[in-house]
CSV table of C-alpha atoms in Angstrom, one decimal:
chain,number,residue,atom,x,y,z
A,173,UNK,CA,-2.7,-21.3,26.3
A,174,UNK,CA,-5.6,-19.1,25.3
A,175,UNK,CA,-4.3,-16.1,23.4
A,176,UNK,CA,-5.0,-12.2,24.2
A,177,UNK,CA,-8.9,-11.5,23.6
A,178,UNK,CA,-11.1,-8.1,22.0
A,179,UNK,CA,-14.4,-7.6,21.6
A,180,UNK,CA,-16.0,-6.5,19.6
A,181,UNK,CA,-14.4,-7.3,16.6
A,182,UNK,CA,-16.2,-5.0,14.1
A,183,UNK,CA,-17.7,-1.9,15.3
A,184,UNK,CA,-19.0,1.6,13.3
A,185,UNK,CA,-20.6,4.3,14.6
A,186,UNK,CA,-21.7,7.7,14.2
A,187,UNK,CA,-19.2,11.0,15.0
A,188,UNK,CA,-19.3,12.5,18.3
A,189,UNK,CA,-20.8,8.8,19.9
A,190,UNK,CA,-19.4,7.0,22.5
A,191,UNK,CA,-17.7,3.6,22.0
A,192,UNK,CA,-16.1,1.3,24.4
A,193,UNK,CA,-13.7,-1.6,23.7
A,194,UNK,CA,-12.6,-4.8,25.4
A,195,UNK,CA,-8.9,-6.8,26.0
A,196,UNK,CA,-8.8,-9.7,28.4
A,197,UNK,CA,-4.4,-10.3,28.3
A,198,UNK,CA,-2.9,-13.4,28.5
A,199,UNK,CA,-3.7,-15.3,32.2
A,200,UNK,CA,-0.7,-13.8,34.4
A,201,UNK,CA,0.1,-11.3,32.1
A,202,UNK,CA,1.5,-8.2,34.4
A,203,UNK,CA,1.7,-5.5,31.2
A,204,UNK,CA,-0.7,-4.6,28.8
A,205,UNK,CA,-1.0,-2.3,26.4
A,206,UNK,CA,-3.8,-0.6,23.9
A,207,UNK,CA,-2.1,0.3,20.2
A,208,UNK,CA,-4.1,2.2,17.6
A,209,UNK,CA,-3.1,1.6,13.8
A,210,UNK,CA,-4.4,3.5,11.2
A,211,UNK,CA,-4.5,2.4,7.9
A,212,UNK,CA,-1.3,2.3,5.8
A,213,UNK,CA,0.6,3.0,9.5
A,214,UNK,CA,2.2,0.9,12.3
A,215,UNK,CA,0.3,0.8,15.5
A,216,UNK,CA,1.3,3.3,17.7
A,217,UNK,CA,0.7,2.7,21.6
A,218,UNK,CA,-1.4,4.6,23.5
A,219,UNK,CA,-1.3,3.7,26.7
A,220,UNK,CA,0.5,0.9,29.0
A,221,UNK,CA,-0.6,-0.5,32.2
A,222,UNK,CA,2.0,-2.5,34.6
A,223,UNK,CA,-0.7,-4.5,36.9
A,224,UNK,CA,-3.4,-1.8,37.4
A,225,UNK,CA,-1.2,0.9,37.3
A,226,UNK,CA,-0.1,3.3,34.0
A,227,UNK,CA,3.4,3.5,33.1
A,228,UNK,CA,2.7,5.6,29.9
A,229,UNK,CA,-0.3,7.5,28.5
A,230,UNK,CA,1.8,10.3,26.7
A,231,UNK,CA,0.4,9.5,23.4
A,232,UNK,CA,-3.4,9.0,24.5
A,233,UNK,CA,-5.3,12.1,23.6
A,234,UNK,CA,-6.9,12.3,26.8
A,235,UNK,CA,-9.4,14.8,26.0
A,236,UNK,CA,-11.6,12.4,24.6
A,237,UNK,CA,-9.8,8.6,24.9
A,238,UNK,CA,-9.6,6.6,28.4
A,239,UNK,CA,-8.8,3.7,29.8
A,240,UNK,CA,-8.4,1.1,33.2
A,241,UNK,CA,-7.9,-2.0,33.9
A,242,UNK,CA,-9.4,-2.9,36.7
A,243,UNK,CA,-8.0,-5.6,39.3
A,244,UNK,CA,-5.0,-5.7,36.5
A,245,UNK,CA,-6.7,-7.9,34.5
A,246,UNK,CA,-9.1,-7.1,31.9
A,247,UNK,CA,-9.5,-3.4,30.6
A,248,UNK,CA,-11.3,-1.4,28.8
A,249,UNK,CA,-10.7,1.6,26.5
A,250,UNK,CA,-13.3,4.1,25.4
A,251,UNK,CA,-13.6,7.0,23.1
A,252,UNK,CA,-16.4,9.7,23.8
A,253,UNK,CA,-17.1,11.5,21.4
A,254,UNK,CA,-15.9,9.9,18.5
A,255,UNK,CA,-13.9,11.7,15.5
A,256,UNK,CA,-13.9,11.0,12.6
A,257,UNK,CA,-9.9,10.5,12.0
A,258,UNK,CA,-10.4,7.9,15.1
A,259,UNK,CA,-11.1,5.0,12.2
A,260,UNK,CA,-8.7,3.0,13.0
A,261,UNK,CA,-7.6,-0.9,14.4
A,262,UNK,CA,-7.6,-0.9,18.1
A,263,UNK,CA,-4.9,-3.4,19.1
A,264,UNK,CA,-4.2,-5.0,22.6
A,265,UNK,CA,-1.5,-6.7,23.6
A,266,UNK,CA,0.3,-8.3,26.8
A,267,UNK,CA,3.6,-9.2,28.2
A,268,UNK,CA,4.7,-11.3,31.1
A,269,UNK,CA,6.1,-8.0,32.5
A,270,UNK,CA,8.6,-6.7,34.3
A,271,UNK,CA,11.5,-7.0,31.9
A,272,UNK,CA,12.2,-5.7,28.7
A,273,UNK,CA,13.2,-8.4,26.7
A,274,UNK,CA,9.6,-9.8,27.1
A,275,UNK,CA,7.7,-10.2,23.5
A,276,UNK,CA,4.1,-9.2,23.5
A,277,UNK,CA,1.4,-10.8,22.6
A,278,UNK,CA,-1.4,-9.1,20.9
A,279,UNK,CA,-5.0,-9.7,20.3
A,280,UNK,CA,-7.2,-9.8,16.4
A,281,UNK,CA,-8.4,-5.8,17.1
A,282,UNK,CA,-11.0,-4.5,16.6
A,283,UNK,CA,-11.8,-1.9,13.4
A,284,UNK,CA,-13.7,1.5,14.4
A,285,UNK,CA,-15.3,2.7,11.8
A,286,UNK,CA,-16.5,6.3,12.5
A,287,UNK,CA,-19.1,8.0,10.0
B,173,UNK,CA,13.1,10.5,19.0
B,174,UNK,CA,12.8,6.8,17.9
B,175,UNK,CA,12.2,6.1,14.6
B,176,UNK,CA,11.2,2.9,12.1
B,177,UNK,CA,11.5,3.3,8.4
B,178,UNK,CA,10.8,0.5,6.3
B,179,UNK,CA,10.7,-0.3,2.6
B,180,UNK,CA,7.5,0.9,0.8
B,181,UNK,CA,5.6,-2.0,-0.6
B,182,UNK,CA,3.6,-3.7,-1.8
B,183,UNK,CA,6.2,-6.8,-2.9
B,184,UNK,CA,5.5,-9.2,-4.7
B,185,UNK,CA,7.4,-12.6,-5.7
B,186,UNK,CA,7.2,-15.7,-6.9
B,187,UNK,CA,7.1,-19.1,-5.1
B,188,UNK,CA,10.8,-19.9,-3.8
B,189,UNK,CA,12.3,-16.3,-4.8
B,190,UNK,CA,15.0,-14.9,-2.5
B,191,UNK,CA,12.8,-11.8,0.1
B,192,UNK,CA,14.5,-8.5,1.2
B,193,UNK,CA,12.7,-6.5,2.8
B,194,UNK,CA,14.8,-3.3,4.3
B,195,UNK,CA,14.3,-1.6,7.6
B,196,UNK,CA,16.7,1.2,9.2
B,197,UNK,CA,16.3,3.1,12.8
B,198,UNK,CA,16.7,6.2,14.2
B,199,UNK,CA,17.3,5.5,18.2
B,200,UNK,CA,19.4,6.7,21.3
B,201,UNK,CA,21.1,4.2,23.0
B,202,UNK,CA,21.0,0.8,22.4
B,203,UNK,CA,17.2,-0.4,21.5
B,204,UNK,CA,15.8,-4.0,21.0
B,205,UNK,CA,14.6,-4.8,17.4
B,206,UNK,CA,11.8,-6.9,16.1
B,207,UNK,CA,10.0,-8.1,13.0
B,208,UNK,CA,6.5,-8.7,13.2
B,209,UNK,CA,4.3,-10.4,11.0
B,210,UNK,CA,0.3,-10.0,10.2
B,211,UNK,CA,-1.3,-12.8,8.3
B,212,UNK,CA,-4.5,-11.8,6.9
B,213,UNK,CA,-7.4,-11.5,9.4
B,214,UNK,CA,-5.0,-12.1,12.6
B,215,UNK,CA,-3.0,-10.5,15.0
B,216,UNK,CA,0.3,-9.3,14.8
B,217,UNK,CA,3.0,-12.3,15.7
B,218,UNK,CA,6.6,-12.2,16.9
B,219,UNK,CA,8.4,-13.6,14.1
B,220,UNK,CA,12.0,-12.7,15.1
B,221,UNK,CA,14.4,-10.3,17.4
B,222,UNK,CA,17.7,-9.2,18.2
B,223,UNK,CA,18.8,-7.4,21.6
B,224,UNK,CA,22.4,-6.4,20.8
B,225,UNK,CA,24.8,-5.4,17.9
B,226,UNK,CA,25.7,-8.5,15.8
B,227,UNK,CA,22.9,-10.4,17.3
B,228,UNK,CA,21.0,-12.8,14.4
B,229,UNK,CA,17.3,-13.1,14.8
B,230,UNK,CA,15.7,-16.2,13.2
B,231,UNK,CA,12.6,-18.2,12.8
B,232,UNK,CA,10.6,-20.1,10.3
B,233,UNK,CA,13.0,-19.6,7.7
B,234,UNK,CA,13.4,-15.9,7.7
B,235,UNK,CA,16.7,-13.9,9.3
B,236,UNK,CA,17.6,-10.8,10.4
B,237,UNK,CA,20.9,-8.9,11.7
B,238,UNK,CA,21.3,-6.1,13.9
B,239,UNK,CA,23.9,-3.6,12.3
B,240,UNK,CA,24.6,-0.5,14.7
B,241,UNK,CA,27.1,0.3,12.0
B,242,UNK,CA,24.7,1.2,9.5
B,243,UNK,CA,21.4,1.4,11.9
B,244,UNK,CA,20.0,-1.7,10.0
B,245,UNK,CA,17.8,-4.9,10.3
B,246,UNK,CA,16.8,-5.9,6.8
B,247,UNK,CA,14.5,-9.4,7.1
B,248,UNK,CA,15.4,-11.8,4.3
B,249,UNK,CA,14.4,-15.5,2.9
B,250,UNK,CA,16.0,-17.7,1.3
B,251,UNK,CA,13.1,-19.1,-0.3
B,252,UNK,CA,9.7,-17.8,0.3
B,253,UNK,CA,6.4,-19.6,0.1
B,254,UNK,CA,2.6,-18.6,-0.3
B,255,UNK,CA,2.0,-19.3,3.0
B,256,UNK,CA,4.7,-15.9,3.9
B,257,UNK,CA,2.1,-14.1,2.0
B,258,UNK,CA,1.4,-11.4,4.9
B,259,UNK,CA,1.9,-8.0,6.2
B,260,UNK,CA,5.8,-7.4,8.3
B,261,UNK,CA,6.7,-4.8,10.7
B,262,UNK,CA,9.7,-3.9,11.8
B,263,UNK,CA,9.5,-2.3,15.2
B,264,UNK,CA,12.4,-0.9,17.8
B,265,UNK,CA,11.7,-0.8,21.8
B,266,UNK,CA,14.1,1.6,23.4
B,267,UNK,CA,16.1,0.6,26.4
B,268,UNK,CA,15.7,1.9,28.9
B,269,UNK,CA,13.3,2.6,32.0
B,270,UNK,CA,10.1,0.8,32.7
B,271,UNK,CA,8.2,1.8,29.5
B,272,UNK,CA,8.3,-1.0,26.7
B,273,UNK,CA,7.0,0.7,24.3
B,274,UNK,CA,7.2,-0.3,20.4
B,275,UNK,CA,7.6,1.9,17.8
B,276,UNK,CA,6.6,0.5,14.5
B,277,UNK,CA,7.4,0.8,11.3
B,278,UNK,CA,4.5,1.7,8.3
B,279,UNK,CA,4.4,-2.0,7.7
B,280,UNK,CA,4.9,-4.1,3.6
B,281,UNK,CA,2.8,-6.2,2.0
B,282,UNK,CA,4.3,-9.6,0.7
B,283,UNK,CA,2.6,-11.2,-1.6
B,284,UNK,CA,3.9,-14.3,-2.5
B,285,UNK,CA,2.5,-15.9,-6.0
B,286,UNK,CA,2.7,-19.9,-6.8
């Protein structure tokens, strides 16, 4: 069973760009979620999808972060512009969904580097 | 509001010493725990849980027991290896509702030295 995938893997760019990142979950996977960890920090989630539809963004700093998922499969999460304090790994992660004893899954990352 | 506080690293040990590493929770009703682990260059894995009081979590060697007494779910090892050389994370998700959320703890470094 192929695992969760990201792309890119590596990315830096300068402040106040754009940047975009990529999950495909888990094939059947209902939930997904997008974590940021910072360095020294757990990941912290900031936002989950159940299908194509968001269950919680409360921690997504919406003024500048988005994301969908699209058919409830894949999804994407951008940042535009970037901050500086936005270096971080971007982690996604999948669940069978639907109950909450279901373990997720997550992907490599991908490190942001913002200059 | 939840909470995950684990032991500050880094540790390290030699091959085939005894691993504690301590985790405590601050949580209303009755949450899930985990440990996670993060080899280097890989995601994070599931490496064990507990859903209730008293419950054991084990895997690969490691254990773990969910004390609502004292708010607890220290991961230990009998007898680690180079190979546990990694980052773990303990993590709580509440129960409750449709949002299964984890909230992690700052993570600790093993490193494990033959």
């Amino acid at each position: 069973e192929a695992g969760v995938a990201q792309s890119p893997r590596y990315k830096i760019i300068e402040k106040r760009q754009s940047v975009a990142f990529w999950c495909n979950p888990i094939s059947g996977h209902a939930t997904l979620y997008w974590y940021q960890q910072i360095l020294g920090q757990g990941p912290k989630l900031l936002i989950q999808f159940q299908n194509n539809g968001v269950v919680d963004d409360s921690q997504l700093p919406k003024d500048r972060f988005s994301a969908e998922r699209l058919k409830g499969v894949d999804s994407t999460l951008k940042i535009q512009p970037a901050k500086l304090e936005d270096s971080a790994v971007y982690l996604c992660a999948s669940s069978p969904g639907g109950w909450e004893t279901d373990t997720q899954y997550f992907g490599p990352g991908t490190r942001l580097t913002v200059l | 509001g939840n909470s995950v506080t684990q032991m500050e690293g880094p540790v390290t040990l030699s091959e085939e010493a005894f691993l504690t590493i301590n985790c405590t929770y601050t949580a209303t009703g009755y949450p899930s725990l985990f440990w996670y682990v993060q080899y280097p260059g890989e995601g994070l894995q599931l490496l064990l849980k507990a859903t209730k009081a008293d419950d054991k979590g084990s895997n690969k060697g490691f254990e773990a027991t969910y004390r609502k007494e004292t708010t607890s779910f220290h991961l230990e090892k009998g007898s680690v290896q180079v190979s546990d050389s990694a980052v773990y994370f303990c993590a709580l998700r509440y129960s409750g509702g449709s949002n299964y959320k984890l909230t992690f703890g700052k993570g600790t470094l093993l490193t494990v030295n033959p």
